[in-house]
PDB file of C-alpha atoms in Angstrom:
ATOM      1  CA  MET I   1      -0.913  15.395 105.142  1.00  0.00           C
ATOM      2  CA  ILE I   2       2.014  16.821 107.125  1.00  0.00           C
ATOM      3  CA  ASN I   3       5.418  15.480 106.106  1.00  0.00           C
ATOM      4  CA  MET I   4       7.094  14.626 109.450  1.00  0.00           C
ATOM      5  CA  ARG I   5      10.466  14.127 107.737  1.00  0.00           C
ATOM      6  CA  CYS I   6      10.262  17.661 106.360  1.00  0.00           C
ATOM      7  CA  ILE I   7       9.428  19.098 109.811  1.00  0.00           C
ATOM      8  CA  MET I   8      12.327  17.156 111.356  1.00  0.00           C
ATOM      9  CA  ASP I   9      14.728  18.420 108.693  1.00  0.00           C
ATOM     10  CA  ILE I  10      13.650  22.031 109.221  1.00  0.00           C
ATOM     11  CA  THR I  11      14.076  21.638 112.983  1.00  0.00           C
ATOM     12  CA  LEU I  12      17.558  20.142 112.540  1.00  0.00           C
ATOM     13  CA  ILE I  13      18.577  22.849 110.086  1.00  0.00           C
ATOM     14  CA  LYS I  14      17.395  25.595 112.427  1.00  0.00           C
ATOM     15  CA  LYS I  15      19.180  24.052 115.416  1.00  0.00           C
ATOM     16  CA  LEU I  16      22.403  23.504 113.451  1.00  0.00           C
ATOM     17  CA  ARG I  17      22.402  27.077 112.177  1.00  0.00           C
ATOM     18  CA  GLU I  18      21.990  28.378 115.727  1.00  0.00           C
ATOM     19  CA  GLU I  19      24.793  26.110 116.955  1.00  0.00           C
ATOM     20  CA  THR I  20      27.300  26.865 114.199  1.00  0.00           C
ATOM     21  CA  GLY I  21      26.251  30.150 112.607  1.00  0.00           C
ATOM     22  CA  SER I  22      26.340  28.506 109.168  1.00  0.00           C
ATOM     23  CA  GLY I  23      24.080  29.437 106.268  1.00  0.00           C
ATOM     24  CA  ILE I  24      21.034  27.412 105.177  1.00  0.00           C
ATOM     25  CA  VAL I  25      22.740  25.953 102.094  1.00  0.00           C
ATOM     26  CA  GLU I  26      25.873  24.857 103.998  1.00  0.00           C
ATOM     27  CA  THR I  27      23.742  23.357 106.776  1.00  0.00           C
ATOM     28  CA  LYS I  28      21.545  21.366 104.377  1.00  0.00           C
ATOM     29  CA  LYS I  29      24.610  20.062 102.527  1.00  0.00           C
ATOM     30  CA  ALA I  30      26.232  18.958 105.791  1.00  0.00           C
ATOM     31  CA  LEU I  31      23.086  17.075 106.847  1.00  0.00           C
ATOM     32  CA  GLU I  32      22.810  15.412 103.443  1.00  0.00           C
ATOM     33  CA  LEU I  33      26.500  14.472 103.479  1.00  0.00           C
ATOM     34  CA  HIS I  34      26.143  12.814 106.876  1.00  0.00           C
ATOM     35  CA  HIS I  35      22.716  11.264 106.183  1.00  0.00           C
ATOM     36  CA  GLY I  36      20.886  13.421 108.724  1.00  0.00           C
ATOM     37  CA  ASP I  37      23.275  12.657 111.601  1.00  0.00           C
ATOM     38  CA  TYR I  38      23.186  15.837 113.696  1.00  0.00           C
ATOM     39  CA  GLU I  39      26.492  15.478 115.559  1.00  0.00           C
ATOM     40  CA  SER I  40      28.457  14.523 112.430  1.00  0.00           C
ATOM     41  CA  ALA I  41      26.970  17.437 110.480  1.00  0.00           C
ATOM     42  CA  LYS I  42      27.776  19.820 113.336  1.00  0.00           C
ATOM     43  CA  ALA I  43      31.389  18.601 113.519  1.00  0.00           C
ATOM     44  CA  HIS I  44      31.694  19.003 109.741  1.00  0.00           C
ATOM     45  CA  LEU I  45      30.383  22.582 109.804  1.00  0.00           C
ATOM     46  CA  LEU I  46      32.621  23.603 112.710  1.00  0.00           C
ATOM     47  CA  LYS I  47      35.667  22.058 111.028  1.00  0.00           C
ATOM     48  CA  ASN I  48      35.035  23.973 107.803  1.00  0.00           C
ATOM     49  CA  LEU I  49      34.273  27.124 109.764  1.00  0.00           C
ATOM     50  CA  LYS I  50      37.674  26.896 111.472  1.00  0.00           C
ATOM     51  CA  LYS I  51      39.341  26.824 108.042  1.00  0.00           C
ATOM     52  CA  GLU I  52      37.333  29.834 106.858  1.00  0.00           C
ATOM     53  CA  THR I  53      38.143  31.971 109.910  1.00  0.00           C
ATOM     54  CA  GLY I  54      41.870  31.312 109.780  1.00  0.00           C
ATOM     55  CA  ASN I  55      42.846  34.286 107.609  1.00  0.00           C
ATOM     56  CA  LEU I  56      40.695  37.279 108.454  1.00  0.00           C
ATOM     57  CA  ARG I  57      41.303  40.842 109.599  1.00  0.00           C
ATOM     58  CA  VAL I  58      43.461  41.601 112.598  1.00  0.00           C
ATOM     59  CA  ALA I  59      41.496  40.939 115.783  1.00  0.00           C
ATOM     60  CA  SER I  60      42.593  43.790 118.058  1.00  0.00           C
ATOM     61  CA  LYS I  61      39.229  44.833 119.552  1.00  0.00           C
ATOM     62  CA  GLY I  62      37.063  42.979 122.050  1.00  0.00           C
ATOM     63  CA  LEU I  63      36.918  42.923 125.853  1.00  0.00           C
ATOM     64  CA  THR I  64      38.952  42.113 128.928  1.00  0.00           C
ATOM     65  CA  HIS I  65      37.324  40.642 131.996  1.00  0.00           C
ATOM     66  CA  LEU I  66      38.106  39.637 135.556  1.00  0.00           C
ATOM     67  CA  VAL I  67      36.467  37.307 138.033  1.00  0.00           C
ATOM     68  CA  ILE I  68      37.280  37.084 141.743  1.00  0.00           C
ATOM     69  CA  LYS I  69      36.350  34.192 143.990  1.00  0.00           C
ATOM     70  CA  GLU I  70      37.653  34.348 147.559  1.00  0.00           C
ATOM     71  CA  ASN I  71      41.487  34.165 147.356  1.00  0.00           C
ATOM     72  CA  GLU I  72      41.597  33.608 143.622  1.00  0.00           C
ATOM     73  CA  ALA I  73      41.242  35.911 140.623  1.00  0.00           C
ATOM     74  CA  ILE I  74      41.420  35.486 136.869  1.00  0.00           C
ATOM     75  CA  LEU I  75      42.096  38.087 134.188  1.00  0.00           C
ATOM     76  CA  TYR I  76      41.603  37.390 130.502  1.00  0.00           C
ATOM     77  CA  GLU I  77      41.177  39.069 127.119  1.00  0.00           C
ATOM     78  CA  VAL I  78      39.096  37.922 124.157  1.00  0.00           C
ATOM     79  CA  ASN I  79      39.790  39.755 120.913  1.00  0.00           C
ATOM     80  CA  ALA I  80      37.562  40.285 117.885  1.00  0.00           C
ATOM     81  CA  GLU I  81      37.785  42.451 114.770  1.00  0.00           C
ATOM     82  CA  THR I  82      35.546  45.443 115.555  1.00  0.00           C
ATOM     83  CA  ASP I  83      34.188  47.443 118.488  1.00  0.00           C
ATOM     84  CA  PHE I  84      30.647  46.390 117.544  1.00  0.00           C
ATOM     85  CA  VAL I  85      31.086  43.088 119.396  1.00  0.00           C
ATOM     86  CA  ASN I  86      31.097  44.970 122.712  1.00  0.00           C
ATOM     87  CA  LYS I  87      27.350  45.506 122.309  1.00  0.00           C
ATOM     88  CA  ASN I  88      26.631  42.054 120.912  1.00  0.00           C
ATOM     89  CA  GLU I  89      24.651  39.867 123.326  1.00  0.00           C
ATOM     90  CA  HIS I  90      26.265  36.641 122.089  1.00  0.00           C
ATOM     91  CA  PHE I  91      29.793  38.001 122.534  1.00  0.00           C
ATOM     92  CA  ASN I  92      29.054  39.465 125.971  1.00  0.00           C
ATOM     93  CA  LYS I  93      27.421  36.250 127.165  1.00  0.00           C
ATOM     94  CA  MET I  94      30.426  34.292 125.934  1.00  0.00           C
ATOM     95  CA  ILE I  95      32.787  36.568 127.887  1.00  0.00           C
ATOM     96  CA  LYS I  96      30.831  35.961 131.102  1.00  0.00           C
ATOM     97  CA  ASP I  97      30.459  32.224 130.478  1.00  0.00           C
ATOM     98  CA  ILE I  98      34.207  31.876 129.896  1.00  0.00           C
ATOM     99  CA  GLY I  99      34.881  33.560 133.244  1.00  0.00           C
ATOM    100  CA  ASP I 100      32.426  31.308 135.067  1.00  0.00           C
ATOM    101  CA  ALA I 101      34.128  28.234 133.612  1.00  0.00           C
ATOM    102  CA  LEU I 102      37.724  29.369 134.141  1.00  0.00           C
ATOM    103  CA  ILE I 103      37.369  30.500 137.762  1.00  0.00           C
ATOM    104  CA  THR I 104      36.360  26.962 138.780  1.00  0.00           C
ATOM    105  CA  SER I 105      38.998  25.266 136.602  1.00  0.00           C
ATOM    106  CA  LYS I 106      42.676  24.518 137.227  1.00  0.00           C
ATOM    107  CA  ALA I 107      43.856  26.117 133.964  1.00  0.00           C
ATOM    108  CA  SER I 108      46.895  28.366 134.371  1.00  0.00           C
ATOM    109  CA  HIS I 109      47.599  29.500 130.796  1.00  0.00           C
ATOM    110  CA  VAL I 110      45.844  30.015 127.470  1.00  0.00           C
ATOM    111  CA  LYS I 111      46.406  26.545 126.001  1.00  0.00           C
ATOM    112  CA  GLU I 112      44.924  24.901 129.085  1.00  0.00           C
ATOM    113  CA  ALA I 113      42.100  27.446 129.237  1.00  0.00           C
ATOM    114  CA  LEU I 114      40.980  26.645 125.690  1.00  0.00           C
ATOM    115  CA  LYS I 115      40.453  22.998 126.684  1.00  0.00           C
ATOM    116  CA  VAL I 116      38.247  23.817 129.689  1.00  0.00           C
ATOM    117  CA  LYS I 117      34.680  22.577 129.313  1.00  0.00           C
ATOM    118  CA  LEU I 118      31.863  25.084 128.989  1.00  0.00           C
ATOM    119  CA  GLY I 119      28.727  22.976 128.948  1.00  0.00           C
ATOM    120  CA  ASP I 120      29.060  20.421 126.154  1.00  0.00           C
ATOM    121  CA  GLN I 121      31.757  22.471 124.396  1.00  0.00           C
ATOM    122  CA  THR I 122      35.321  23.452 125.169  1.00  0.00           C
ATOM    123  CA  ILE I 123      36.072  27.164 125.480  1.00  0.00           C
ATOM    124  CA  GLU I 124      37.877  26.956 122.136  1.00  0.00           C
ATOM    125  CA  GLU I 125      34.744  25.519 120.497  1.00  0.00           C
ATOM    126  CA  LYS I 126      32.547  28.120 122.196  1.00  0.00           C
ATOM    127  CA  ILE I 127      34.684  30.950 120.810  1.00  0.00           C
ATOM    128  CA  LEU I 128      34.578  29.397 117.337  1.00  0.00           C
ATOM    129  CA  HIS I 129      30.815  29.012 117.584  1.00  0.00           C
ATOM    130  CA  THR I 130      30.369  32.637 118.698  1.00  0.00           C
ATOM    131  CA  SER I 131      32.711  33.797 115.917  1.00  0.00           C
ATOM    132  CA  ALA I 132      30.356  32.228 113.404  1.00  0.00           C
ATOM    133  CA  ILE I 133      27.328  33.967 114.908  1.00  0.00           C
ATOM    134  CA  ILE I 134      28.917  37.432 115.107  1.00  0.00           C
ATOM    135  CA  LYS I 135      30.693  36.965 111.757  1.00  0.00           C
ATOM    136  CA  GLU I 136      34.045  38.042 113.195  1.00  0.00           C
ATOM    137  CA  ASN I 137      37.287  36.247 113.977  1.00  0.00           C
ATOM    138  CA  ALA I 138      37.691  35.954 117.763  1.00  0.00           C
ATOM    139  CA  TYR I 139      40.227  34.308 120.039  1.00  0.00           C
ATOM    140  CA  LEU I 140      41.373  34.080 123.650  1.00  0.00           C
ATOM    141  CA  ARG I 141      44.543  36.129 123.623  1.00  0.00           C
ATOM    142  CA  ARG I 142      45.775  35.962 127.217  1.00  0.00           C
ATOM    143  CA  PHE I 143      44.785  34.589 130.573  1.00  0.00           C
ATOM    144  CA  TYR I 144      46.206  35.023 134.088  1.00  0.00           C
ATOM    145  CA  ARG I 145      45.317  33.222 137.287  1.00  0.00           C
ATOM    146  CA  ILE I 146      46.330  35.036 140.500  1.00  0.00           C
ATOM    147  CA  LEU I 147      46.190  33.710 144.055  1.00  0.00           C
ATOM    148  CA  LYS I 148      46.486  35.556 147.362  1.00  0.00           C
ATOM    149  CA  HIS I 149      46.690  34.635 151.044  1.00  0.00           C
ATOM    150  CA  ASP I 150      43.838  35.122 153.522  1.00  0.00           C
ATOM    151  CA  SER I 151      45.584  38.110 155.119  1.00  0.00           C
ATOM    152  CA  GLN I 152      45.963  39.906 151.786  1.00  0.00           C
ATOM    153  CA  ALA I 153      43.371  41.887 149.823  1.00  0.00           C
ATOM    154  CA  PHE I 154      42.347  42.358 146.201  1.00  0.00           C
ATOM    155  CA  GLY I 155      41.393  45.666 144.648  1.00  0.00           C
ATOM    156  CA  PHE I 156      39.788  45.656 141.208  1.00  0.00           C
ATOM    157  CA  TYR I 157      38.383  47.993 138.579  1.00  0.00           C
ATOM    158  CA  GLN I 158      36.849  47.694 135.113  1.00  0.00           C
ATOM    159  CA  HIS I 159      36.635  50.626 132.705  1.00  0.00           C
ATOM    160  CA  LEU I 160      34.024  50.863 129.935  1.00  0.00           C
ATOM    161  CA  GLN I 161      32.638  47.374 130.643  1.00  0.00           C
ATOM    162  CA  GLY I 162      36.000  45.745 130.041  1.00  0.00           C
ATOM    163  CA  LYS I 163      38.089  47.942 127.752  1.00  0.00           C
ATOM    164  CA  ILE I 164      40.476  47.991 130.717  1.00  0.00           C
ATOM    165  CA  SER I 165      40.556  45.599 133.687  1.00  0.00           C
ATOM    166  CA  THR I 166      42.919  46.020 136.627  1.00  0.00           C
ATOM    167  CA  LEU I 167      43.714  43.999 139.712  1.00  0.00           C
ATOM    168  CA  VAL I 168      45.960  44.917 142.638  1.00  0.00           C
ATOM    169  CA  ILE I 169      47.094  42.815 145.603  1.00  0.00           C
ATOM    170  CA  LEU I 170      47.779  44.511 148.958  1.00  0.00           C
ATOM    171  CA  ASP I 171      49.260  42.901 152.047  1.00  0.00           C
ATOM    172  CA  LYS I 172      46.305  44.175 154.100  1.00  0.00           C
ATOM    173  CA  ASP I 173      42.756  45.368 153.483  1.00  0.00           C
ATOM    174  CA  LEU I 174      42.552  49.164 153.119  1.00  0.00           C
ATOM    175  CA  GLY I 175      38.808  49.257 152.505  1.00  0.00           C
ATOM    176  CA  ASP I 176      37.645  51.561 149.707  1.00  0.00           C
ATOM    177  CA  PHE I 177      41.244  52.420 148.826  1.00  0.00           C
ATOM    178  CA  ASN I 178      41.759  48.918 147.382  1.00  0.00           C
ATOM    179  CA  ASN I 179      39.467  49.620 144.426  1.00  0.00           C
ATOM    180  CA  LYS I 180      40.517  53.281 144.188  1.00  0.00           C
ATOM    181  CA  LEU I 181      44.087  52.096 143.718  1.00  0.00           C
ATOM    182  CA  ALA I 182      42.935  49.703 140.989  1.00  0.00           C
ATOM    183  CA  MET I 183      41.137  52.625 139.300  1.00  0.00           C
ATOM    184  CA  HIS I 184      44.331  54.704 139.548  1.00  0.00           C
ATOM    185  CA  ILE I 185      46.241  51.884 137.830  1.00  0.00           C
ATOM    186  CA  ALA I 186      43.684  51.857 135.006  1.00  0.00           C
ATOM    187  CA  ALA I 187      44.012  55.618 134.497  1.00  0.00           C
ATOM    188  CA  SER I 188      47.754  56.138 135.070  1.00  0.00           C
ATOM    189  CA  GLU I 189      49.173  53.030 133.351  1.00  0.00           C
ATOM    190  CA  PRO I 190      52.115  52.261 135.662  1.00  0.00           C
ATOM    191  CA  LYS I 191      54.658  49.820 134.261  1.00  0.00           C
ATOM    192  CA  TYR I 192      56.572  49.113 137.462  1.00  0.00           C
ATOM    193  CA  LEU I 193      55.756  48.709 141.132  1.00  0.00           C
ATOM    194  CA  SER I 194      58.833  50.536 142.444  1.00  0.00           C
ATOM    195  CA  PHE I 195      62.322  51.592 141.314  1.00  0.00           C
ATOM    196  CA  SER I 196      63.778  48.559 143.079  1.00  0.00           C
ATOM    197  CA  GLN I 197      61.768  46.335 140.733  1.00  0.00           C
ATOM    198  CA  ILE I 198      63.493  47.718 137.617  1.00  0.00           C
ATOM    199  CA  ASP I 199      66.410  45.412 136.795  1.00  0.00           C
ATOM    200  CA  THR I 200      69.492  46.329 134.746  1.00  0.00           C
ATOM    201  CA  HIS I 201      68.201  44.930 131.450  1.00  0.00           C
ATOM    202  CA  THR I 202      64.881  46.761 131.813  1.00  0.00           C
ATOM    203  CA  MET I 203      66.663  50.003 132.692  1.00  0.00           C
ATOM    204  CA  ASP I 204      68.890  49.651 129.611  1.00  0.00           C
ATOM    205  CA  TYR I 205      65.796  49.121 127.469  1.00  0.00           C
ATOM    206  CA  GLU I 206      64.008  52.143 128.974  1.00  0.00           C
ATOM    207  CA  THR I 207      67.120  54.277 128.406  1.00  0.00           C
ATOM    208  CA  PHE I 208      67.376  53.115 124.791  1.00  0.00           C
ATOM    209  CA  MET I 209      63.696  53.837 124.090  1.00  0.00           C
ATOM    210  CA  TYR I 210      63.851  57.215 125.815  1.00  0.00           C
ATOM    211  CA  GLU I 211      66.866  58.227 123.702  1.00  0.00           C
ATOM    212  CA  LYS I 212      65.118  56.996 120.572  1.00  0.00           C
ATOM    213  CA  ASN I 213      62.022  59.105 121.290  1.00  0.00           C
ATOM    214  CA  HIS I 214      63.583  62.171 122.925  1.00  0.00           C
ATOM    215  CA  GLY I 215      67.194  62.354 121.767  1.00  0.00           C
ATOM    216  CA  GLN I 216      70.086  62.587 124.202  1.00  0.00           C
ATOM    217  CA  VAL I 217      69.109  61.616 127.727  1.00  0.00           C
ATOM    218  CA  SER I 218      68.895  64.262 130.439  1.00  0.00           C
ATOM    219  CA  VAL I 219      69.248  62.481 133.782  1.00  0.00           C
ATOM    220  CA  HIS I 220      66.660  64.775 135.356  1.00  0.00           C
ATOM    221  CA  ASP I 221      64.108  64.280 132.570  1.00  0.00           C
ATOM    222  CA  PHE I 222      64.704  60.534 132.439  1.00  0.00           C
ATOM    223  CA  ASN I 223      64.179  60.213 136.188  1.00  0.00           C
ATOM    224  CA  LYS I 224      60.953  62.222 135.909  1.00  0.00           C
ATOM    225  CA  TYR I 225      59.826  59.832 133.207  1.00  0.00           C
ATOM    226  CA  LEU I 226      60.576  56.812 135.402  1.00  0.00           C
ATOM    227  CA  GLU I 227      58.619  58.401 138.245  1.00  0.00           C
ATOM    228  CA  SER I 228      55.642  58.794 135.916  1.00  0.00           C
ATOM    229  CA  VAL I 229      55.554  55.076 135.017  1.00  0.00           C
ATOM    230  CA  THR I 230      56.288  53.683 138.497  1.00  0.00           C
ATOM    231  CA  LEU I 231      53.285  53.111 140.766  1.00  0.00           C
ATOM    232  CA  ASP I 232      55.104  53.995 143.976  1.00  0.00           C
ATOM    233  CA  THR I 233      56.091  57.472 142.724  1.00  0.00           C
ATOM    234  CA  GLN I 234      52.987  58.352 140.710  1.00  0.00           C
ATOM    235  CA  TYR I 235      50.695  61.078 142.033  1.00  0.00           C
ATOM    236  CA  HIS I 236      47.266  59.731 142.974  1.00  0.00           C
ATOM    237  CA  VAL I 237      44.808  60.415 140.150  1.00  0.00           C
ATOM    238  CA  LEU I 238      42.116  61.346 142.728  1.00  0.00           C
ATOM    239  CA  ASP I 239      44.473  63.530 144.807  1.00  0.00           C
ATOM    240  CA  PRO I 240      47.425  64.878 142.775  1.00  0.00           C
ATOM    241  CA  SER I 241      49.003  66.374 145.915  1.00  0.00           C
ATOM    242  CA  VAL I 242      50.128  62.980 147.203  1.00  0.00           C
ATOM    243  CA  ARG I 243      52.054  60.056 145.746  1.00  0.00           C
ATOM    244  CA  ILE I 244      50.741  56.491 145.862  1.00  0.00           C
ATOM    245  CA  GLY I 245      53.777  55.357 147.842  1.00  0.00           C
ATOM    246  CA  GLU I 246      53.084  57.957 150.537  1.00  0.00           C
ATOM    247  CA  ILE I 247      49.500  56.751 150.976  1.00  0.00           C
ATOM    248  CA  ILE I 248      50.656  53.150 151.225  1.00  0.00           C
ATOM    249  CA  HIS I 249      53.357  54.084 153.764  1.00  0.00           C
ATOM    250  CA  GLN I 250      50.926  56.103 155.897  1.00  0.00           C
ATOM    251  CA  ASN I 251      48.687  53.040 156.145  1.00  0.00           C
ATOM    252  CA  HIS I 252      51.624  50.752 157.026  1.00  0.00           C
ATOM    253  CA  ALA I 253      50.737  48.650 154.006  1.00  0.00           C
ATOM    254  CA  LYS I 254      52.491  47.213 150.965  1.00  0.00           C
ATOM    255  CA  VAL I 255      51.466  46.658 147.355  1.00  0.00           C
ATOM    256  CA  ILE I 256      52.356  43.076 146.488  1.00  0.00           C
ATOM    257  CA  ASP I 257      51.667  43.285 142.748  1.00  0.00           C
ATOM    258  CA  PHE I 258      49.303  44.701 140.148  1.00  0.00           C
ATOM    259  CA  PHE I 259      47.940  43.650 136.767  1.00  0.00           C
ATOM    260  CA  ARG I 260      46.525  45.853 134.019  1.00  0.00           C
ATOM    261  CA  PHE I 261      44.829  44.482 130.888  1.00  0.00           C
ATOM    262  CA  GLU I 262      43.790  46.854 128.107  1.00  0.00           C
ATOM    263  CA  VAL I 263      42.130  45.584 124.949  1.00  0.00           C
ATOM    264  CA  GLY I 264      44.601  45.302 122.087  1.00  0.00           C
ATOM    265  CA  GLN I 265      47.726  46.133 124.096  1.00  0.00           C
ATOM    266  CA  GLY I 266      50.682  45.634 121.777  1.00  0.00           C
ATOM    267  CA  ILE I 267      48.623  45.032 118.632  1.00  0.00           C
ATOM    268  CA  ASP I 268      48.208  47.374 115.704  1.00  0.00           C
ATOM    269  CA  ASN I 269      46.490  46.845 112.373  1.00  0.00           C
ATOM    270  CA  LYS I 270      49.729  45.732 110.710  1.00  0.00           C
ATOM    271  CA  LEU I 271      50.263  42.963 113.231  1.00  0.00           C
ATOM    272  CA  ASN I 272      53.322  44.674 114.691  1.00  0.00           C
ATOM    273  CA  CYS I 273      53.221  43.288 118.207  1.00  0.00           C
ATOM    274  CA  ARG I 274      55.245  43.861 121.331  1.00  0.00           C
ATOM    275  CA  LEU I 275      57.484  40.948 122.220  1.00  0.00           C
ATOM    276  CA  ASP I 276      56.091  40.700 125.748  1.00  0.00           C
ATOM    277  CA  ILE I 277      52.460  40.510 124.581  1.00  0.00           C
ATOM    278  CA  PRO I 278      52.344  38.380 121.402  1.00  0.00           C
ATOM    279  CA  CYS I 279      49.471  38.778 118.960  1.00  0.00           C
ATOM    280  CA  ASP I 280      48.636  35.095 119.127  1.00  0.00           C
ATOM    281  CA  GLY I 281      48.375  34.981 122.901  1.00  0.00           C
ATOM    282  CA  SER I 282      51.219  32.461 123.081  1.00  0.00           C
ATOM    283  CA  LYS I 283      52.790  33.974 126.185  1.00  0.00           C
ATOM    284  CA  ILE I 284      52.800  31.300 128.888  1.00  0.00           C
ATOM    285  CA  THR I 285      51.333  32.914 131.966  1.00  0.00           C
ATOM    286  CA  VAL I 286      52.280  31.921 135.468  1.00  0.00           C
ATOM    287  CA  THR I 287      50.222  31.536 138.606  1.00  0.00           C
ATOM    288  CA  PRO I 288      51.657  34.033 141.092  1.00  0.00           C
ATOM    289  CA  ILE I 289      51.193  33.051 144.737  1.00  0.00           C
ATOM    290  CA  TYR I 290      52.169  35.690 147.288  1.00  0.00           C
TER     291      TYR I 290
END
């Protein structure tokens, strides 16, 4: 005679393992502890899992992603411990699902984003759940929401399925050039939009770092360096005979702003992180409206 209780237990164990990524022994113990109550056992496993994943290797790999919907765009980065996650179906599905949830939400920074609902879970719970399945620590490191006006245009580009994601806002639509400019930003890594955007404190910092890396500053060499990291004065990666600023001027257009996310920016394996991009994703991001 078939033991229905046994079949039910096996079904619950299988479902709980899929939901939490826990082992058979841990799952059975959780069900026994909570007298077969599925939701209580699940909460118990996820709580213990959170404790276990709190002190693992540095999570500096992963993917960036962007989603555009009409006049709104979001950029975000989810980090994990190894490059293997980039080919993991659970991790990739999570990245897409997070984007689908965030683009329709009102969240404007990481702490709000983690509370956004994704089905019957929050994004924070979804990341924890996926961490258990892929056996790697993962977290939402940063998140931007960007708005534009109807008359403005987005350009976007993703490199290697999300190793780099870039977004640019122009004051008018320049057709194919919008995305070509975003690709240029991915390849050329500009730090500034134009010289006029570099304030005194930033210039002092750039001077200090240049002296630290190259010795005494030559005005000519330092200016060449600034040209190389400023979008307006960079030579177009697809046509090195012309600067980006010249192309923009010829089209009577203006670049409003740009954003460039690269996986692991500012993180190394010793957790030495840049001040402007903290390891823990604690930077409060704004919602630019142009």
